Structure formats: C-alpha cells, structure tokens
Amino acid sequence: MCIRDSSSSVTLLTAAALGAAVGMSGGSIGITTAHELIHRKNKFMRGIGVLLLILCCYGHFRIEHIYGHHLNVATKEDPATARKGENFYFYFIRCVINSIRSSWSIEKNILERKNIATFSLQNRMIHYFVLEFLLLLIAYFVASINGLVFVIFHSFVSIILLELVNYIQHYGLERKKENGRYERFTDLHSWNSRHISANWSTFNLGLHAEHHQSASKPYPLLSQEEKAIVIEDFIQEHETLISYRGNDGEIDWESKNEINKKIRFFIEEKYPNVLSTRNIMWDSYETYLSPYDRYHFHTFIAGVKVKDISRMKYVNVRYHPDTQKVNSTYAWDEEVQDFIELD
C-alpha cells in the first residue's frame, strides 16, 4: 500500500520504520526526561514532562508512577515491579494494562476525596486521553494513514523501552509484609548502576534506590555512593557462576562424557526400576540471582528403559555446575506408568 501526493511517496512500512526509529529516541531520551520532570515541584516543569508522555501516548504514566509505583514499589500491587521468573513479554502486557487501570482508580479516588465527580473536566486521565486522541487526529490530518502508523509505532517502541527499564530496575525484588504493612523501602528493593556513561545519558536513572527514597531530589544531586545491590555486581556474579562454559558461551562439551556419567549414575541410584539409560540430551539452562537467592543449572532429558515397559520413557534431570551434582524433581508413578514432576 502506498500513499502519494504531488511531491513524495511514503509506504506504510516506511512510516512504521520511521516511527520505530524515532521511538528509540522517544523511549531512551523523551520518556527519561519526562520521568525527571514529572517529579519536579515546579508546575511548568511537570507540565512539560506530561506533554512528553502524551507525545508517546502514555500520559497516564504520570499518575501511576507518582501515586502508585512510588507507593507500592517491590510489591505485587505495583504493575511496574516484575515478579521473579516473569518474562518481559508477559510483564509488558500485564504492566501496560494494569498501569492504566491503576492510574484511573487513583485519579478516581483523588477526585472522590475532593467531592468531585469522576467524569468531570478536572479528571486528568480524561485530559490525557483527549490530548492523545487529538495527537492522533493531527497526525492523520497531516499525513493520512501514514501519520497514524508513525505515531503508533513511535509510541509502541517508546513504551517498550520505558517498561524494559522498569522491568530491570525492580526484577524479582519484593518487600516483606508484616502485620498487614509492607516493610520500608530500602536499597535492597531496587537494582542500581553507577556506570557513568549510562547515567549521564539517562539523568542518573541507574541511581534508582536513592530516587525512590527521595523522589523529588533533582538527578544531579543523587548520590554516587555504592548501594546494597548494583547491576554490575549482578552481572559479575552471574558470570562467575557459569563454570562449564566455553568461549562461545555454550557448554564445554569436553565435559560432556563426565556429565553423562554422573547423570547415568544418579538415575540408576534414584530409580531402581530403570534398567538402562539409552541417550541423554541437553535441554535448557536456567539461572537466577538476587540478594535473597541464587542458583543455576542445566536440564537434560534422559531416555531410559524401564522394567516391564516396552516403550522408552523420558525423565528430566538437572546438573549443577557449581556443585557438579545431579538431581531431579521427577518421580516414577506406578499408576500412570510414567515419570511425573513433584510439586
């Protein structure tokens, strides 16, 4: 499909690509700037921050971030805190949907406390939706369908980059709840980075723990002191955990025979009804590291011959490079005549 005028021809694909390219700067610079400005005490500065968010069709972020995220960070009530083991794609969908719902609920409660109707001209959520709709109308008026595609892709990429940062900054961290109240936010509830070049380009966004402890403090005043958990330490510790890796990042297969021997020995010891192990296949690698827990292991699938069973059965086993030990969460079930995973 191609839209033409008297001087140029721009395809929808080109409009989408341009929008995505601009969205890279919108997410890395525009929304990062907006985040800094919506925390300022000056109303004019906050207004510029909101305008930058509206240009990315994400105006409600101002309400959810200030009144929601900073209150509920590192809890399950916070849409922008990634759960342990949650992949980014699921997190992104959950976060975007729940952040809109949360920001509407927050604004509704604010208006009710002032005895103002939810559907009124003082509802900021309505302001943001109307301005974003006008942005789309202007884009369509200026460049027809290409304008809409440009804005949509620009906004989508910008929002992805924003939520990717949120995903990293609090991933797997959770405040404990005691006597019905969450513990006070500390350095242990935010991943931090003191990398100079990264912080120069993101308004010290890596110094995130102190930002949550003093949200209105301008970014140049955030302390460069080392915090309890920093992302560089996470990366370094993560790399030292992986002991059976070659230069290409894969398993050093010179150790394959040794690992297979350990797996065969484990299966013979744990499952007396297994007559022999026919073949062993590498399946996956899993790792996790946080201030509270750390582990990593390789999963192998072993094809085994079971007594009185004609067909080959398969069982998953885990090999732990740090301890060089094998274990499994599977047990033989006589009723179903197969290996089942234990809860």
Short mmCIF file of C-alpha atoms in Angstrom, two decimals, residues 13-258:
data_model
loop_
_atom_site.label_atom_id
_atom_site.label_comp_id
_atom_site.label_asym_id
_atom_site.label_seq_id
_atom_site.Cartn_x
_atom_site.Cartn_y
_atom_site.Cartn_z
CA LEU A 13 6.22 0.18 6.01
CA THR A 14 8.40 3.28 5.73
CA ALA A 15 6.10 5.19 8.08
CA ALA A 16 6.29 2.33 10.58
CA ALA A 17 10.09 2.15 10.34
CA LEU A 18 10.42 5.91 10.80
CA GLY A 19 8.07 5.80 13.77
CA ALA A 20 10.05 2.96 15.37
CA ALA A 21 13.33 4.81 14.78
CA VAL A 22 12.01 7.98 16.38
CA GLY A 23 10.54 5.82 19.15
CA MET A 24 14.06 4.71 20.06
CA SER A 25 14.90 8.28 20.98
CA GLY A 26 11.44 8.84 22.43
CA GLY A 27 11.94 5.95 24.82
CA SER A 28 15.59 6.49 25.67
CA ILE A 29 15.56 10.30 25.88
CA GLY A 30 12.00 11.64 25.74
CA ILE A 31 10.37 9.49 28.42
CA THR A 32 13.54 9.53 30.53
CA THR A 33 13.38 13.33 30.51
CA ALA A 34 9.65 13.20 31.24
CA HIS A 35 10.31 10.96 34.24
CA GLU A 36 12.71 13.51 35.67
CA LEU A 37 10.35 16.45 35.04
CA ILE A 38 7.14 14.92 36.49
CA HIS A 39 8.97 14.68 39.83
CA ARG A 40 9.80 18.39 39.89
CA LYS A 41 7.95 20.73 42.26
CA ASN A 42 7.63 23.41 39.57
CA LYS A 43 4.23 23.09 37.85
CA PHE A 44 5.62 24.29 34.50
CA MET A 45 8.32 21.60 34.54
CA ARG A 46 5.74 18.95 35.41
CA GLY A 47 3.61 20.16 32.53
CA ILE A 48 6.47 19.68 30.06
CA GLY A 49 7.00 16.18 31.45
CA VAL A 50 3.33 15.32 30.93
CA LEU A 51 3.46 16.74 27.39
CA LEU A 52 6.42 14.48 26.55
CA LEU A 53 4.46 11.49 27.86
CA ILE A 54 1.40 12.44 25.80
CA LEU A 55 3.58 12.55 22.66
CA CYS A 56 4.22 8.85 23.39
CA CYS A 57 0.51 8.19 24.16
CA TYR A 58 1.44 7.33 27.75
CA GLY A 59 0.18 10.32 29.71
CA HIS A 60 -1.36 8.21 32.48
CA PHE A 61 2.20 7.18 33.49
CA ARG A 62 2.46 10.46 35.40
CA ILE A 63 -0.36 9.47 37.78
CA GLU A 64 0.51 5.79 38.17
CA HIS A 65 4.22 6.46 38.64
CA ILE A 66 3.88 9.23 41.24
CA TYR A 67 0.94 7.96 43.25
CA GLY A 68 1.14 4.23 42.53
CA HIS A 69 4.63 2.97 41.72
CA HIS A 70 6.43 5.02 44.38
CA LEU A 71 3.96 3.82 47.00
CA ASN A 72 3.72 0.15 46.00
CA VAL A 73 7.18 -0.50 44.52
CA ALA A 74 8.54 -4.02 45.12
CA THR A 75 5.09 -5.40 45.94
CA LYS A 76 2.52 -7.36 43.97
CA GLU A 77 0.27 -4.28 43.99
CA ASP A 78 2.75 -2.48 41.72
CA PRO A 79 2.20 -3.11 37.98
CA ALA A 80 5.77 -1.97 37.23
CA THR A 81 7.55 -4.46 39.52
CA ALA A 82 8.49 -7.65 37.65
CA ARG A 83 7.91 -10.88 39.55
CA LYS A 84 10.64 -13.45 40.00
CA GLY A 85 10.68 -15.71 36.93
CA GLU A 86 8.33 -13.46 34.93
CA ASN A 87 9.49 -12.96 31.35
CA PHE A 88 9.46 -9.49 29.83
CA TYR A 89 6.70 -10.17 27.29
CA PHE A 90 4.18 -11.26 29.92
CA TYR A 91 5.34 -8.46 32.20
CA PHE A 92 4.91 -5.87 29.46
CA ILE A 93 1.29 -6.82 28.74
CA ARG A 94 0.42 -7.04 32.44
CA CYS A 95 2.17 -3.78 33.26
CA VAL A 96 0.59 -1.69 30.49
CA ILE A 97 -2.95 -2.91 31.16
CA ASN A 98 -2.73 -2.72 34.96
CA SER A 99 -1.00 0.66 34.95
CA ILE A 100 -3.92 2.18 33.01
CA ARG A 101 -6.42 0.57 35.38
CA SER A 102 -4.40 1.68 38.40
CA SER A 103 -3.98 5.28 37.24
CA TRP A 104 -7.74 5.58 36.57
CA SER A 105 -8.51 4.18 40.04
CA ILE A 106 -6.00 6.54 41.67
CA GLU A 107 -7.43 9.59 39.93
CA LYS A 108 -10.97 8.47 40.77
CA ASN A 109 -10.09 8.22 44.46
CA ILE A 110 -8.39 11.64 44.43
CA LEU A 111 -11.48 13.24 42.92
CA GLU A 112 -13.83 11.48 45.33
CA ARG A 113 -11.88 12.83 48.31
CA LYS A 114 -12.46 16.31 46.88
CA ASN A 115 -16.18 15.56 46.31
CA ILE A 116 -15.70 15.88 42.55
CA ALA A 117 -17.41 13.57 40.05
CA THR A 118 -15.16 11.07 38.29
CA PHE A 119 -16.36 12.12 34.83
CA SER A 120 -15.58 15.80 35.08
CA LEU A 121 -13.24 18.29 33.47
CA GLN A 122 -10.94 18.00 36.48
CA ASN A 123 -10.15 14.35 35.75
CA ARG A 124 -6.55 14.35 34.49
CA MET A 125 -6.98 10.91 32.92
CA ILE A 126 -9.63 12.37 30.64
CA HIS A 127 -7.27 15.26 29.82
CA TYR A 128 -4.56 12.80 28.79
CA PHE A 129 -6.89 10.62 26.71
CA VAL A 130 -8.32 13.65 24.89
CA LEU A 131 -4.88 15.11 24.14
CA GLU A 132 -3.61 11.75 22.89
CA PHE A 133 -6.68 11.43 20.67
CA LEU A 134 -6.03 14.94 19.31
CA LEU A 135 -2.42 13.92 18.61
CA LEU A 136 -3.66 11.01 16.51
CA LEU A 137 -6.16 13.27 14.69
CA ILE A 138 -3.44 15.80 13.88
CA ALA A 139 -1.16 13.02 12.66
CA TYR A 140 -3.93 11.74 10.39
CA PHE A 141 -4.74 15.25 9.14
CA VAL A 142 -1.09 15.94 8.31
CA ALA A 143 -0.08 12.60 6.78
CA SER A 144 -3.24 10.50 6.50
CA ILE A 145 -2.87 6.82 7.50
CA ASN A 146 0.92 7.15 7.39
CA GLY A 147 0.74 9.71 10.18
CA LEU A 148 -1.27 7.32 12.37
CA VAL A 149 1.15 4.47 11.71
CA PHE A 150 4.10 6.73 12.52
CA VAL A 151 2.66 7.84 15.88
CA ILE A 152 1.52 4.33 16.83
CA PHE A 153 4.93 2.75 16.16
CA HIS A 154 6.74 5.68 17.77
CA SER A 155 4.62 5.29 20.91
CA PHE A 156 4.87 1.50 20.97
CA VAL A 157 8.67 1.44 20.81
CA SER A 158 8.96 4.26 23.35
CA ILE A 159 6.70 2.43 25.81
CA ILE A 160 8.61 -0.83 25.32
CA LEU A 161 11.90 0.89 26.20
CA LEU A 162 10.35 2.56 29.24
CA GLU A 163 8.89 -0.67 30.59
CA LEU A 164 12.08 -2.59 29.81
CA VAL A 165 13.91 -0.24 32.19
CA ASN A 166 11.19 -0.72 34.81
CA TYR A 167 11.44 -4.49 34.32
CA ILE A 168 15.16 -4.46 35.10
CA GLN A 169 15.12 -1.97 37.97
CA HIS A 170 12.94 -4.00 40.36
CA TYR A 171 13.02 -7.50 38.88
CA GLY A 172 12.49 -10.23 41.48
CA LEU A 173 12.68 -7.82 44.44
CA GLU A 174 9.86 -7.79 46.97
CA ARG A 175 9.24 -6.03 50.27
CA LYS A 176 8.14 -8.26 53.13
CA LYS A 177 4.72 -7.77 54.67
CA GLU A 178 4.44 -7.74 58.46
CA ASN A 179 1.31 -7.05 60.50
CA GLY A 180 -0.55 -6.04 57.34
CA ARG A 181 2.03 -3.45 56.29
CA TYR A 182 4.96 -3.64 53.90
CA GLU A 183 8.44 -3.01 55.23
CA ARG A 184 10.03 0.35 54.46
CA PHE A 185 11.72 0.70 51.07
CA THR A 186 15.50 0.19 51.28
CA ASP A 187 18.47 -0.20 48.95
CA LEU A 188 17.60 -3.91 48.73
CA HIS A 189 14.44 -3.17 46.71
CA SER A 190 15.98 -1.65 43.60
CA TRP A 191 18.75 -2.70 41.24
CA ASN A 192 21.29 0.10 40.84
CA SER A 193 24.05 1.03 38.44
CA ARG A 194 26.80 3.60 38.89
CA HIS A 195 28.03 3.30 35.30
CA ILE A 196 28.97 6.87 34.40
CA SER A 197 28.15 6.90 30.68
CA ALA A 198 24.78 5.22 31.21
CA ASN A 199 23.76 7.62 33.97
CA TRP A 200 24.87 10.67 32.01
CA SER A 201 22.51 9.67 29.20
CA THR A 202 19.56 8.74 31.44
CA PHE A 203 19.56 11.51 34.05
CA ASN A 204 21.10 9.22 36.67
CA LEU A 205 18.31 6.71 36.26
CA GLY A 206 20.70 3.98 37.39
CA LEU A 207 20.86 5.54 40.86
CA HIS A 208 17.38 4.23 41.42
CA ALA A 209 17.33 3.30 45.09
CA GLU A 210 18.00 6.86 46.24
CA HIS A 211 15.48 8.16 43.71
CA HIS A 212 12.80 6.12 45.47
CA GLN A 213 13.97 7.32 48.88
CA SER A 214 13.92 10.96 47.79
CA ALA A 215 11.78 11.19 44.64
CA SER A 216 11.80 14.97 44.29
CA LYS A 217 15.60 15.28 44.50
CA PRO A 218 16.96 16.54 41.13
CA TYR A 219 19.04 13.96 39.28
CA PRO A 220 22.41 15.80 39.62
CA LEU A 221 22.10 15.56 43.42
CA LEU A 222 21.61 11.79 43.55
CA SER A 223 24.46 10.13 45.41
CA GLN A 224 27.09 8.07 43.61
CA GLU A 225 27.74 6.05 46.77
CA GLU A 226 27.68 2.28 46.38
CA LYS A 227 24.31 0.73 47.21
CA ALA A 228 23.45 -2.67 48.64
CA ILE A 229 22.78 -4.26 45.26
CA VAL A 230 24.10 -2.99 41.95
CA ILE A 231 23.53 -4.39 38.48
CA GLU A 232 27.27 -4.59 37.71
CA ASP A 233 27.76 -6.92 40.68
CA PHE A 234 24.85 -9.00 39.47
CA ILE A 235 26.46 -9.41 36.05
CA GLN A 236 29.87 -10.22 37.52
CA GLU A 237 28.49 -12.78 39.98
CA HIS A 238 26.30 -14.28 37.27
CA GLU A 239 29.32 -14.81 35.03
CA THR A 240 31.33 -16.46 37.81
CA LEU A 241 28.51 -18.93 38.43
CA ILE A 242 28.83 -20.43 34.96
CA SER A 243 31.77 -22.76 35.24
CA TYR A 244 31.05 -25.17 32.39
CA ARG A 245 31.10 -22.67 29.57
CA GLY A 246 33.36 -22.29 26.56
CA ASN A 247 34.49 -19.14 24.77
CA ASP A 248 31.31 -19.12 22.69
CA GLY A 249 29.12 -19.14 25.80
CA GLU A 250 27.95 -22.74 25.29
CA ILE A 251 28.66 -25.79 27.45
CA ASP A 252 32.23 -27.02 27.21
CA TRP A 253 31.47 -30.34 25.62
CA GLU A 254 34.83 -31.76 26.64
CA SER A 255 32.99 -32.28 29.95
CA LYS A 256 30.03 -33.96 28.28
CA ASN A 257 31.18 -37.52 28.97
CA GLU A 258 31.83 -36.70 32.62
#
